[in-house]
CSV table of C-alpha atoms and ligand atoms in Angstrom, one decimal:
chain,number,residue,atom,x,y,z
A,573,MET,CA,16.7,-1.5,-17.6
A,574,ALA,CA,13.6,-3.0,-15.8
A,575,ASN,CA,10.3,-1.4,-15.1
A,576,SER,CA,8.5,-3.8,-12.9
A,577,ALA,CA,5.2,-3.6,-10.9
A,578,ILE,CA,4.5,-5.5,-7.8
A,579,VAL,CA,0.7,-5.9,-7.4
A,580,GLY,CA,-1.9,-7.9,-5.4
A,581,ILE,CA,-3.8,-10.5,-7.3
A,582,ASN,CA,-6.5,-11.2,-4.6
A,583,TRP,CA,-8.2,-9.0,-2.0
A,584,GLY,CA,-5.0,-7.4,-0.6
A,585,ASP,CA,-2.7,-8.5,2.2
A,586,GLU,CA,-1.0,-11.1,0.0
A,587,GLY,CA,2.5,-10.1,1.2
A,588,LYS,CA,3.4,-7.4,-1.4
A,589,GLY,CA,5.5,-5.5,1.2
A,590,ARG,CA,7.8,-8.5,1.8
A,591,MET,CA,8.2,-9.0,-1.9
A,592,VAL,CA,9.1,-5.3,-2.5
A,593,ASP,CA,11.5,-5.4,0.4
A,594,LEU,CA,13.2,-8.4,-1.1
A,595,LEU,CA,13.3,-7.3,-4.7
A,596,THR,CA,14.3,-3.7,-4.2
A,597,GLU,CA,17.9,-5.0,-4.1
A,598,ASP,CA,17.8,-4.9,-7.9
A,599,TYR,CA,16.0,-1.5,-8.2
A,600,ASP,CA,17.1,2.1,-7.9
A,601,VAL,CA,13.6,3.7,-7.4
A,602,VAL,CA,10.4,2.4,-5.8
A,603,VAL,CA,7.2,4.3,-6.5
A,604,ARG,CA,3.8,3.9,-4.8
A,605,PHE,CA,1.2,4.8,-7.4
A,606,GLN,CA,-2.2,4.6,-5.8
A,607,GLY,CA,-4.1,4.2,-2.5
A,608,GLY,CA,-3.5,5.7,0.8
A,609,GLY,CA,-2.8,4.8,4.4
A,610,ASN,CA,-5.8,2.5,4.6
A,611,ALA,CA,-3.9,-0.8,4.3
A,612,GLY,CA,-0.6,-2.0,5.7
A,613,HIS,CA,2.5,-3.7,4.3
A,614,THR,CA,4.3,-5.7,7.0
A,615,VAL,CA,8.0,-5.9,6.4
A,616,ILE,CA,10.4,-7.8,8.6
A,617,ASN,CA,14.2,-7.3,8.0
A,618,GLY,CA,17.4,-6.7,9.9
A,619,LEU,CA,16.1,-3.4,11.3
A,620,GLY,CA,13.0,-4.9,12.9
A,621,LYS,CA,9.4,-5.4,12.1
A,622,PHE,CA,7.5,-2.5,10.4
A,623,ALA,CA,3.9,-1.9,9.5
A,624,LEU,CA,4.0,0.5,6.6
A,625,HIS,CA,0.9,2.3,5.5
A,626,LEU,CA,2.0,5.1,3.2
A,627,LEU,CA,5.8,4.8,2.9
A,628,PRO,CA,7.0,2.7,0.0
A,629,SER,CA,8.5,-0.6,1.1
A,630,GLY,CA,11.9,0.3,-0.5
A,631,ILE,CA,12.8,2.6,2.4
A,632,PHE,CA,15.0,0.0,4.1
A,633,ARG,CA,17.5,-0.3,1.3
A,634,ALA,CA,20.4,2.1,1.1
A,635,GLY,CA,20.6,3.9,-2.2
A,636,VAL,CA,17.0,3.3,-3.2
A,637,VAL,CA,14.9,6.4,-3.9
A,638,ASN,CA,11.3,6.1,-2.7
A,639,ILE,CA,8.5,8.1,-4.2
A,640,LEU,CA,4.8,8.7,-3.4
A,641,GLY,CA,3.3,9.3,-6.8
A,642,ASN,CA,0.5,11.7,-7.8
A,643,GLY,CA,-2.0,8.8,-7.6
A,644,VAL,CA,-1.5,8.4,-3.9
A,645,ALA,CA,-3.8,9.8,-1.2
A,646,VAL,CA,-1.2,11.7,0.8
A,647,ASP,CA,-2.4,12.2,4.4
A,648,PRO,CA,0.1,14.6,6.0
A,649,GLU,CA,-0.9,13.6,9.6
A,650,ASN,CA,-0.6,9.8,9.1
A,651,LEU,CA,2.5,10.2,6.9
A,652,TRP,CA,4.4,12.3,9.4
A,653,THR,CA,3.5,9.9,12.2
A,654,GLU,CA,4.7,7.0,10.2
A,655,MET,CA,7.9,8.8,9.2
A,656,GLN,CA,8.7,9.6,12.8
A,657,ASP,CA,8.0,5.9,13.8
A,658,VAL,CA,10.4,4.4,11.2
A,659,MET,CA,13.1,7.1,11.8
A,660,SER,CA,12.9,6.3,15.5
A,661,LYS,CA,13.9,2.7,14.6
A,662,GLY,CA,17.0,3.9,12.7
A,663,VAL,CA,15.6,4.2,9.2
A,664,GLU,CA,17.0,7.2,7.4
A,665,LEU,CA,14.5,9.3,5.6
A,666,THR,CA,15.9,12.4,3.8
A,667,PRO,CA,14.7,14.4,0.8
A,668,ASP,CA,17.3,12.4,-1.2
A,669,ASN,CA,15.8,8.9,-0.5
A,670,PHE,CA,12.1,9.9,0.0
A,671,LYS,CA,10.2,12.2,-2.3
A,672,ILE,CA,6.5,13.2,-2.4
A,673,SER,CA,5.0,14.2,-5.8
A,674,ASP,CA,4.0,17.9,-5.9
A,675,ARG,CA,1.0,16.7,-7.9
A,676,ALA,CA,-0.2,14.3,-5.3
A,677,SER,CA,-3.5,15.5,-3.7
A,678,LEU,CA,-3.6,15.9,0.1
A,679,LEU,CA,-6.1,14.1,2.2
A,680,LEU,CA,-7.7,16.9,4.3
A,681,PRO,CA,-8.7,16.5,8.0
A,682,TRP,CA,-12.4,16.3,7.2
A,683,HIS,CA,-12.0,13.3,4.9
A,684,ARG,CA,-11.6,11.0,7.9
A,685,ASP,CA,-14.7,12.6,9.6
A,686,MET,CA,-16.7,12.1,6.4
A,687,ASP,CA,-15.7,8.5,6.2
A,688,GLU,CA,-16.7,7.9,9.8
A,689,LEU,CA,-20.0,9.8,9.6
A,690,GLU,CA,-21.0,8.0,6.4
A,691,GLU,CA,-20.3,4.6,7.8
A,692,MET,CA,-22.3,5.5,10.9
A,693,ARG,CA,-25.2,6.6,8.6
A,694,LEU,CA,-25.0,3.3,6.7
A,695,ALA,CA,-25.1,1.3,9.9
A,696,ASP,CA,-25.5,-2.4,9.1
A,697,LYS,CA,-25.2,-1.6,5.3
A,698,LYS,CA,-21.7,-0.2,5.8
A,699,TYR,CA,-18.9,-0.9,3.3
A,700,GLY,CA,-16.4,-1.9,6.0
A,701,SER,CA,-14.2,1.2,5.5
A,702,THR,CA,-11.0,1.5,7.5
A,703,LYS,CA,-12.2,5.1,8.1
A,704,GLN,CA,-9.0,6.6,6.9
A,705,GLY,CA,-10.9,9.0,4.7
A,706,ILE,CA,-9.9,7.3,1.4
A,707,ALA,CA,-13.3,7.2,-0.3
A,708,PRO,CA,-14.2,10.8,0.6
A,709,PHE,CA,-10.7,11.9,-0.5
A,710,TYR,CA,-10.9,10.3,-3.9
A,711,SER,CA,-14.4,11.6,-4.5
A,712,ASP,CA,-13.2,15.1,-3.7
A,713,LYS,CA,-10.1,14.7,-5.8
A,714,TYR,CA,-12.2,13.9,-8.8
A,715,GLN,CA,-14.5,16.8,-8.0
A,716,LYS,CA,-11.4,18.9,-7.9
A,717,LYS,CA,-12.1,19.8,-4.2
A,718,THR,CA,-8.9,19.1,-2.5
A,719,ILE,CA,-5.4,20.6,-2.8
A,720,LEU,CA,-2.2,19.4,-4.4
A,721,ALA,CA,0.9,18.9,-2.2
A,722,GLY,CA,2.8,21.5,-4.3
A,723,GLU,CA,0.3,24.2,-3.2
A,724,LEU,CA,2.1,24.2,0.1
A,725,PHE,CA,4.8,26.3,-1.6
A,726,TYR,CA,2.2,29.0,-2.4
A,727,PRO,CA,1.0,29.9,1.1
A,728,GLU,CA,-1.2,32.9,0.2
A,729,GLU,CA,-3.1,31.1,-2.6
A,730,LEU,CA,-3.2,27.9,-0.4
A,731,LYS,CA,-5.0,29.7,2.4
A,732,ALA,CA,-7.6,31.2,0.0
A,733,HIS,CA,-8.1,27.8,-1.6
A,734,LEU,CA,-8.5,26.0,1.8
A,735,ALA,CA,-11.0,28.7,2.9
A,736,ASP,CA,-13.2,28.0,-0.2
A,737,LEU,CA,-13.0,24.3,0.3
A,738,MET,CA,-13.8,24.6,4.0
A,739,GLU,CA,-16.9,26.7,3.3
A,740,TRP,CA,-18.1,24.1,0.8
A,741,LYS,CA,-17.3,21.1,3.1
A,742,ASN,CA,-18.9,22.7,6.2
A,743,LEU,CA,-22.2,22.7,4.4
A,744,THR,CA,-22.1,18.9,4.1
A,745,LEU,CA,-20.7,18.4,7.6
A,746,THR,CA,-23.2,20.5,9.4
A,747,LYS,CA,-26.4,20.3,7.2
A,748,VAL,CA,-26.2,16.7,6.1
A,749,TYR,CA,-24.5,15.0,9.0
A,750,GLY,CA,-25.2,17.5,11.8
A,751,ALA,CA,-21.5,17.5,12.7
A,752,LYS,CA,-19.3,20.4,13.8
A,753,PRO,CA,-17.9,22.8,11.2
A,754,TYR,CA,-14.2,23.3,10.6
A,755,THR,CA,-12.5,26.7,11.2
A,756,MET,CA,-9.5,28.3,9.6
A,757,GLU,CA,-7.6,28.0,12.9
A,758,MET,CA,-8.0,24.3,12.8
A,759,LEU,CA,-6.7,24.1,9.3
A,760,GLU,CA,-3.8,26.4,10.2
A,761,GLU,CA,-2.9,24.1,13.1
A,762,TRP,CA,-3.0,21.1,10.6
A,763,LEU,CA,-0.7,23.0,8.2
A,764,GLU,CA,1.7,23.9,10.9
A,765,LYS,CA,1.8,20.5,12.7
A,766,TYR,CA,1.9,18.1,9.7
A,767,CYS,CA,2.1,19.8,6.3
A,768,GLU,CA,5.2,21.9,7.2
A,769,ARG,CA,7.0,18.7,8.3
A,770,ILE,CA,6.5,16.8,5.1
A,771,LYS,CA,7.1,19.9,2.9
A,772,PRO,CA,10.9,19.4,2.5
A,773,TYR,CA,10.1,16.0,0.8
A,774,ILE,CA,7.7,17.5,-1.8
A,775,CYS,CA,9.1,18.0,-5.3
A,776,ASP,CA,8.6,17.5,-9.0
A,777,THR,CA,8.9,13.7,-8.9
A,778,GLY,CA,7.7,13.4,-12.5
A,779,MET,CA,10.9,15.2,-13.6
A,780,PHE,CA,13.0,13.0,-11.3
A,781,LEU,CA,11.4,9.8,-12.8
A,782,LYS,CA,11.9,11.0,-16.3
A,783,GLU,CA,15.6,11.5,-15.6
A,784,ALA,CA,15.9,8.2,-13.9
A,785,GLN,CA,14.3,6.6,-16.9
A,786,ALA,CA,16.6,8.4,-19.3
A,787,ASN,CA,19.6,7.2,-17.2
A,788,GLY,CA,18.5,3.6,-17.5
A,789,LYS,CA,17.6,3.2,-13.8
A,790,ASN,CA,15.5,0.2,-12.7
A,791,ILE,CA,12.1,1.4,-11.4
A,792,LEU,CA,9.7,-0.7,-9.2
A,793,PHE,CA,6.0,0.3,-9.0
A,794,GLU,CA,4.4,-0.7,-5.8
A,795,ALA,CA,0.6,-1.2,-5.5
A,796,GLN,CA,-1.7,-1.4,-2.5
A,797,LEU,CA,-4.5,-3.9,-2.1
A,798,GLY,CA,-5.3,-6.3,-5.0
A,799,SER,CA,-7.2,-6.9,-8.2
A,800,LEU,CA,-10.5,-7.7,-6.5
A,801,ARG,CA,-10.4,-4.4,-4.6
A,802,ASP,CA,-9.7,-2.4,-7.8
A,803,LEU,CA,-12.3,0.4,-8.3
A,804,ASP,CA,-13.1,-0.6,-11.9
A,805,TYR,CA,-12.4,-4.4,-11.9
A,806,GLY,CA,-13.1,-5.5,-8.3
A,807,ILE,CA,-16.1,-6.4,-6.3
A,808,TYR,CA,-17.7,-3.0,-6.5
A,809,PRO,CA,-18.9,-1.3,-4.3
A,810,TYR,CA,-16.7,-3.3,-1.9
A,811,THR,CA,-13.6,-2.1,-3.6
A,812,THR,CA,-11.2,0.6,-2.7
A,813,SER,CA,-11.5,4.0,-4.4
A,814,SER,CA,-8.5,3.8,-6.7
A,815,ASN,CA,-7.0,1.5,-9.3
A,816,ALA,CA,-4.9,-1.2,-7.8
A,817,THR,CA,-3.9,-2.6,-11.2
A,818,ALA,CA,-0.5,-2.4,-12.8
A,819,ALA,CA,-2.1,-0.6,-15.8
A,820,TYR,CA,-2.6,2.4,-13.6
A,821,ALA,CA,1.1,2.5,-12.6
A,822,PRO,CA,2.2,4.9,-15.4
A,823,ILE,CA,-0.5,7.4,-14.6
A,824,GLY,CA,-0.4,7.2,-10.8
A,825,SER,CA,3.4,7.3,-10.6
A,826,GLY,CA,4.0,10.4,-12.6
A,827,LEU,CA,5.7,8.6,-15.6
A,828,PRO,CA,2.9,8.3,-18.2
A,829,SER,CA,5.3,7.2,-20.9
A,830,VAL,CA,6.6,4.2,-19.1
A,831,LYS,CA,6.2,0.6,-20.4
A,832,ILE,CA,5.9,-1.8,-17.5
A,833,THR,CA,8.0,-4.8,-18.6
A,834,ASP,CA,7.3,-7.2,-15.7
A,835,VAL,CA,4.2,-7.5,-13.5
A,836,ILE,CA,4.9,-9.6,-10.4
A,837,GLY,CA,1.5,-10.6,-9.0
A,838,VAL,CA,1.4,-11.6,-5.4
A,839,VAL,CA,-0.9,-14.5,-4.5
A,840,LYS,CA,-1.4,-15.9,-1.0
A,841,ALA,CA,-1.4,-19.7,-0.8
A,842,TYR,CA,-4.9,-19.4,0.7
A,843,SER,CA,-7.5,-16.5,0.7
A,844,THR,CA,-8.1,-13.7,3.1
A,845,CYS,CA,-10.4,-10.7,2.9
A,846,VAL,CA,-10.8,-7.8,5.3
A,847,GLY,CA,-14.2,-6.1,5.7
A,848,GLU,CA,-17.5,-6.5,4.0
A,849,GLY,CA,-18.4,-7.8,0.6
A,850,PRO,CA,-18.9,-11.2,-1.1
A,851,PHE,CA,-16.2,-13.7,-0.4
A,852,VAL,CA,-17.3,-16.9,-2.1
A,853,CYS,CA,-14.6,-19.3,-0.7
A,854,GLU,CA,-15.1,-18.2,2.9
A,855,MET,CA,-14.5,-20.8,5.6
A,856,PHE,CA,-16.2,-20.6,9.0
A,857,GLY,CA,-16.0,-22.1,12.5
A,858,ASP,CA,-13.0,-24.0,13.9
A,859,GLU,CA,-11.5,-24.6,10.5
A,860,ALA,CA,-11.4,-20.8,9.8
A,861,GLU,CA,-10.1,-20.0,13.3
A,862,LYS,CA,-7.2,-22.4,12.9
A,863,LEU,CA,-6.2,-21.0,9.6
A,864,ARG,CA,-6.5,-17.4,10.9
A,865,LYS,CA,-4.3,-18.2,13.9
A,866,ASN,CA,-1.7,-20.1,11.9
A,867,GLY,CA,-1.5,-17.3,9.3
A,868,PHE,CA,-1.8,-14.6,11.9
A,869,GLU,CA,-4.5,-13.0,9.8
A,870,TYR,CA,-5.4,-9.8,11.6
A,871,GLY,CA,-5.4,-6.4,9.8
A,872,ALA,CA,-2.1,-4.5,9.9
A,873,LYS,CA,-4.0,-1.2,10.2
A,874,THR,CA,-7.1,-2.1,12.2
A,875,GLY,CA,-6.2,-5.3,14.0
A,876,ARG,CA,-9.6,-6.7,12.6
A,877,PRO,CA,-9.6,-10.5,12.2
A,878,ARG,CA,-9.5,-11.2,8.5
A,879,ARG,CA,-12.0,-13.5,6.8
A,880,VAL,CA,-10.2,-16.6,5.5
A,881,GLY,CA,-10.7,-19.4,3.0
A,882,PRO,CA,-8.9,-21.8,0.7
A,883,ILE,CA,-7.1,-20.5,-2.4
A,884,ASP,CA,-9.8,-19.4,-4.8
A,885,ILE,CA,-8.7,-20.4,-8.3
A,886,VAL,CA,-11.6,-18.6,-10.0
A,887,ALA,CA,-10.8,-15.3,-8.4
A,888,THR,CA,-7.1,-15.7,-8.7
A,889,ARG,CA,-7.2,-16.5,-12.4
A,890,TYR,CA,-9.3,-13.4,-12.9
A,891,GLY,CA,-6.9,-11.4,-10.7
A,892,VAL,CA,-4.0,-12.5,-12.9
A,893,GLU,CA,-5.8,-11.5,-16.0
A,894,VAL,CA,-6.7,-8.1,-14.7
A,895,GLN,CA,-3.1,-7.4,-13.6
A,896,ALA,CA,-1.7,-8.9,-16.8
A,897,ALA,CA,0.8,-10.6,-14.5
A,898,THR,CA,4.0,-12.0,-16.0
A,899,ALA,CA,5.1,-13.8,-12.9
A,900,ILE,CA,3.7,-14.9,-9.6
A,901,ALA,CA,5.0,-14.8,-6.1
A,902,LEU,CA,3.1,-17.4,-4.0
A,903,THR,CA,3.3,-16.4,-0.3
A,904,LYS,CA,2.6,-18.0,3.0
A,905,LEU,CA,2.9,-21.6,1.8
A,906,ASP,CA,4.4,-22.5,5.2
A,907,VAL,CA,1.1,-21.5,6.9
A,908,LEU,CA,-0.7,-24.6,5.3
A,909,SER,CA,1.8,-27.1,6.8
A,910,TYR,CA,-0.5,-28.0,9.7
A,911,MET,CA,-3.3,-29.2,7.4
A,912,ASP,CA,-3.9,-33.0,6.7
A,913,LYS,CA,-5.8,-32.1,3.5
A,914,ILE,CA,-5.5,-28.8,1.7
A,915,PRO,CA,-8.8,-27.4,0.4
A,916,VAL,CA,-8.8,-25.6,-2.9
A,917,CYS,CA,-11.8,-23.7,-4.4
A,918,THR,CA,-11.6,-24.9,-8.0
A,919,HIS,CA,-14.9,-23.6,-9.4
A,920,TYR,CA,-18.0,-21.7,-8.5
A,921,LEU,CA,-21.5,-23.1,-8.6
A,922,LEU,CA,-23.8,-20.4,-10.0
A,923,ASN,CA,-27.5,-21.0,-10.9
A,924,GLY,CA,-26.9,-24.8,-10.7
A,925,GLU,CA,-24.0,-24.7,-13.1
A,926,GLN,CA,-20.3,-25.0,-12.5
A,927,THR,CA,-18.3,-22.1,-13.8
A,928,ASP,CA,-14.6,-21.1,-13.8
A,929,ARG,CA,-15.4,-17.5,-14.8
A,930,PHE,CA,-15.4,-14.8,-12.2
A,931,PRO,CA,-19.0,-13.5,-12.1
A,932,PHE,CA,-20.4,-9.9,-12.2
A,933,PRO,CA,-20.3,-8.5,-8.6
A,934,SER,CA,-24.1,-8.6,-8.1
A,935,ALA,CA,-24.1,-12.4,-8.9
A,936,LEU,CA,-21.3,-13.2,-6.4
A,937,LYS,CA,-23.6,-13.5,-3.4
A,938,ASN,CA,-25.3,-16.5,-5.1
A,939,ALA,CA,-22.1,-18.3,-6.0
A,940,LYS,CA,-21.1,-21.3,-4.0
A,941,PRO,CA,-17.6,-22.7,-3.8
A,942,VAL,CA,-16.7,-26.1,-5.3
A,943,ILE,CA,-13.9,-27.5,-3.1
A,944,GLU,CA,-11.4,-30.2,-3.9
A,945,TYR,CA,-8.8,-31.5,-1.4
A,946,PHE,CA,-5.1,-32.0,-2.0
A,947,ASP,CA,-2.7,-34.0,0.2
A,948,GLY,CA,-1.0,-32.0,2.9
A,949,TRP,CA,2.7,-32.3,3.6
A,950,LYS,CA,2.6,-32.0,7.4
A,951,CYS,CA,6.1,-30.9,8.0
A,952,ASP,CA,7.9,-27.6,8.6
A,953,ILE,CA,8.9,-26.1,5.2
A,954,SER,CA,10.0,-22.7,6.6
A,955,GLY,CA,13.6,-23.6,6.1
A,956,ALA,CA,13.2,-24.5,2.4
A,957,ARG,CA,15.4,-22.3,0.2
A,958,ILE,CA,15.4,-24.2,-3.1
A,959,TRP,CA,12.6,-26.0,-5.0
A,960,GLN,CA,14.0,-29.4,-4.2
A,961,ASP,CA,13.7,-28.7,-0.4
A,962,LEU,CA,9.9,-28.7,-0.7
A,963,PRO,CA,8.1,-32.0,-0.1
A,964,LYS,CA,6.5,-33.5,-3.1
A,965,ALA,CA,2.9,-32.7,-1.9
A,966,ALA,CA,3.9,-29.0,-1.6
A,967,GLN,CA,5.5,-29.0,-5.0
A,968,GLU,CA,2.3,-30.6,-6.5
A,969,TYR,CA,0.2,-27.9,-4.8
A,970,VAL,CA,2.3,-25.1,-6.3
A,971,ILE,CA,2.3,-26.7,-9.8
A,972,TYR,CA,-1.4,-27.2,-9.7
A,973,ILE,CA,-2.1,-23.6,-8.9
A,974,GLU,CA,0.4,-22.5,-11.6
A,975,LYS,CA,-1.4,-24.5,-14.2
A,976,GLN,CA,-4.8,-23.3,-13.2
A,977,ILE,CA,-4.0,-19.6,-13.2
A,978,GLY,CA,-1.9,-19.7,-16.3
A,979,CYS,CA,1.1,-17.8,-15.1
A,980,PRO,CA,4.5,-19.0,-13.9
A,981,ILE,CA,5.1,-19.1,-10.2
A,982,LYS,CA,8.6,-17.7,-9.9
A,983,TYR,CA,8.8,-17.1,-6.2
A,984,VAL,CA,7.5,-19.3,-3.3
A,985,SER,CA,7.6,-17.6,0.0
A,986,VAL,CA,7.8,-19.8,3.1
A,987,GLY,CA,8.2,-17.3,5.9
A,988,PRO,CA,7.9,-13.5,6.6
A,989,GLU,CA,11.7,-12.9,6.8
A,990,ARG,CA,13.6,-11.5,3.8
A,991,ASP,CA,15.4,-14.7,3.0
A,992,SER,CA,12.5,-17.1,3.5
A,993,ILE,CA,12.1,-17.5,-0.3
A,994,ILE,CA,12.5,-20.0,-3.0
A,995,ILE,CA,13.2,-18.6,-6.5
A,996,ARG,CA,12.3,-21.0,-9.3
B,266,GDP,P1,0.7,-6.7,1.9
B,266,GDP,O1,-0.3,-5.6,2.3
B,266,GDP,O2,0.3,-7.3,0.6
B,266,GDP,O3,2.1,-6.3,2.0
B,266,GDP,O4,0.5,-7.9,3.0
B,266,GDP,P2,0.5,-7.7,4.6
B,266,GDP,O5,1.7,-7.2,5.1
B,266,GDP,O6,-0.8,-7.1,5.1
B,266,GDP,O7,0.3,-9.3,5.0
B,266,GDP,C1,1.3,-10.2,4.8
B,266,GDP,C2,1.7,-10.7,6.2
B,266,GDP,O8,2.2,-12.0,6.0
B,266,GDP,C3,2.7,-9.9,6.9
B,266,GDP,O9,2.6,-10.0,8.2
B,266,GDP,C4,4.0,-10.6,6.4
B,266,GDP,O10,5.1,-10.5,7.4
B,266,GDP,C5,3.6,-12.1,6.4
B,266,GDP,N1,4.2,-12.9,5.4
B,266,GDP,C6,4.6,-12.5,4.1
B,266,GDP,N2,5.0,-13.6,3.5
B,266,GDP,C7,5.0,-14.7,4.3
B,266,GDP,C8,5.3,-16.1,4.2
B,266,GDP,O11,5.7,-16.6,3.2
B,266,GDP,N3,5.0,-16.8,5.4
B,266,GDP,C9,4.5,-16.3,6.5
B,266,GDP,N4,4.3,-17.1,7.5
B,266,GDP,N5,4.2,-15.0,6.6
B,266,GDP,C10,4.4,-14.2,5.6
């Protein structure tokens, strides 16, 4: 029996989706345990190309049960839209292969408004939110001011609960932001149009997981974003509003007793970062544009160009520690094939001293990257399927990273397709 987590080591967008899609072959259940529809996992397989935001990346494998755990921000509107999209492309989604925890909280329609209104108020001090309502949702969840998915099965109590929440939220919307108030008719329409559609998939997933565990099933825990966006361990306040670390998987999945045996940390062969916040290794100008184009680094949800840089050893080592990773999947190595010399951020320079420790968030803006260059390989490696297929320079690059971050690189990904992978 294996209980494995697939998590991001950096700022997100490392290629977790493609790794989950690949590895689910060996798992019976895939659980998303945190986050919402604010990031995207791109998966390319025999059925086509998909940008998943909320659905677990195991939905393409027959026989795999996919779960949205209680730690996830379940947005009925976005979820139903995404479900319709994948179903229209031939993916089967039934209450047997897709389940939503009855203990997951629902992202309410005003959470998106609150996100937008607050980013507008912040103007040039904005956090770079994707405006999917995730921060307002999690604040309300912890204030106990949202509803649980399972409440949809108690319509009378639900309406009374929603009316109370609406009265409370309308105060902020109208008096703080000068926005329009919500009405019960609007909420009833939302219930009818979206919540009723996802209701058949809502159940006691904690019970299901307990049984799966008792029956020795293999469970994969899927995270969104990465260590540096973790609410507690990341670059606060430029983090997400949930814990993207493997340690949160037992709580957010609905299986608090589980011991995670393997943590597969996904690291990109270079760095990318979406939105605002300190990004020490950032590259600019033509060099950045070339890397962005070669890696096709544009947000899956927003289409925003991602900020890019060389692999950041300091941040990656920290990310590995935070995730307690037991193995690494290094992705997008093929993207670097065009480079004559490959830059690597080996250290930071902080207050005139070289450091290999990841600094406190407030100190990051003063840190400067120390860059070293490695030989490039200058040939197409996307067809490599075994370690020996990689040119020497590429092998050396992988081995150097492995040594620096202190965790074995078990997978090297050389293309977005399911089989473009080297297993060491
Ligand atoms: P996630 O959120 O961590 O799942 O990452 P994203 O899906 O946002 O970003 C990863 C992107 O890189 C997707 O478009 C993938 O199809 C693509 N990708 C993943 N692995 C590789 C790889 O090894 N090489 C190339 N060229 N693209 C990859």
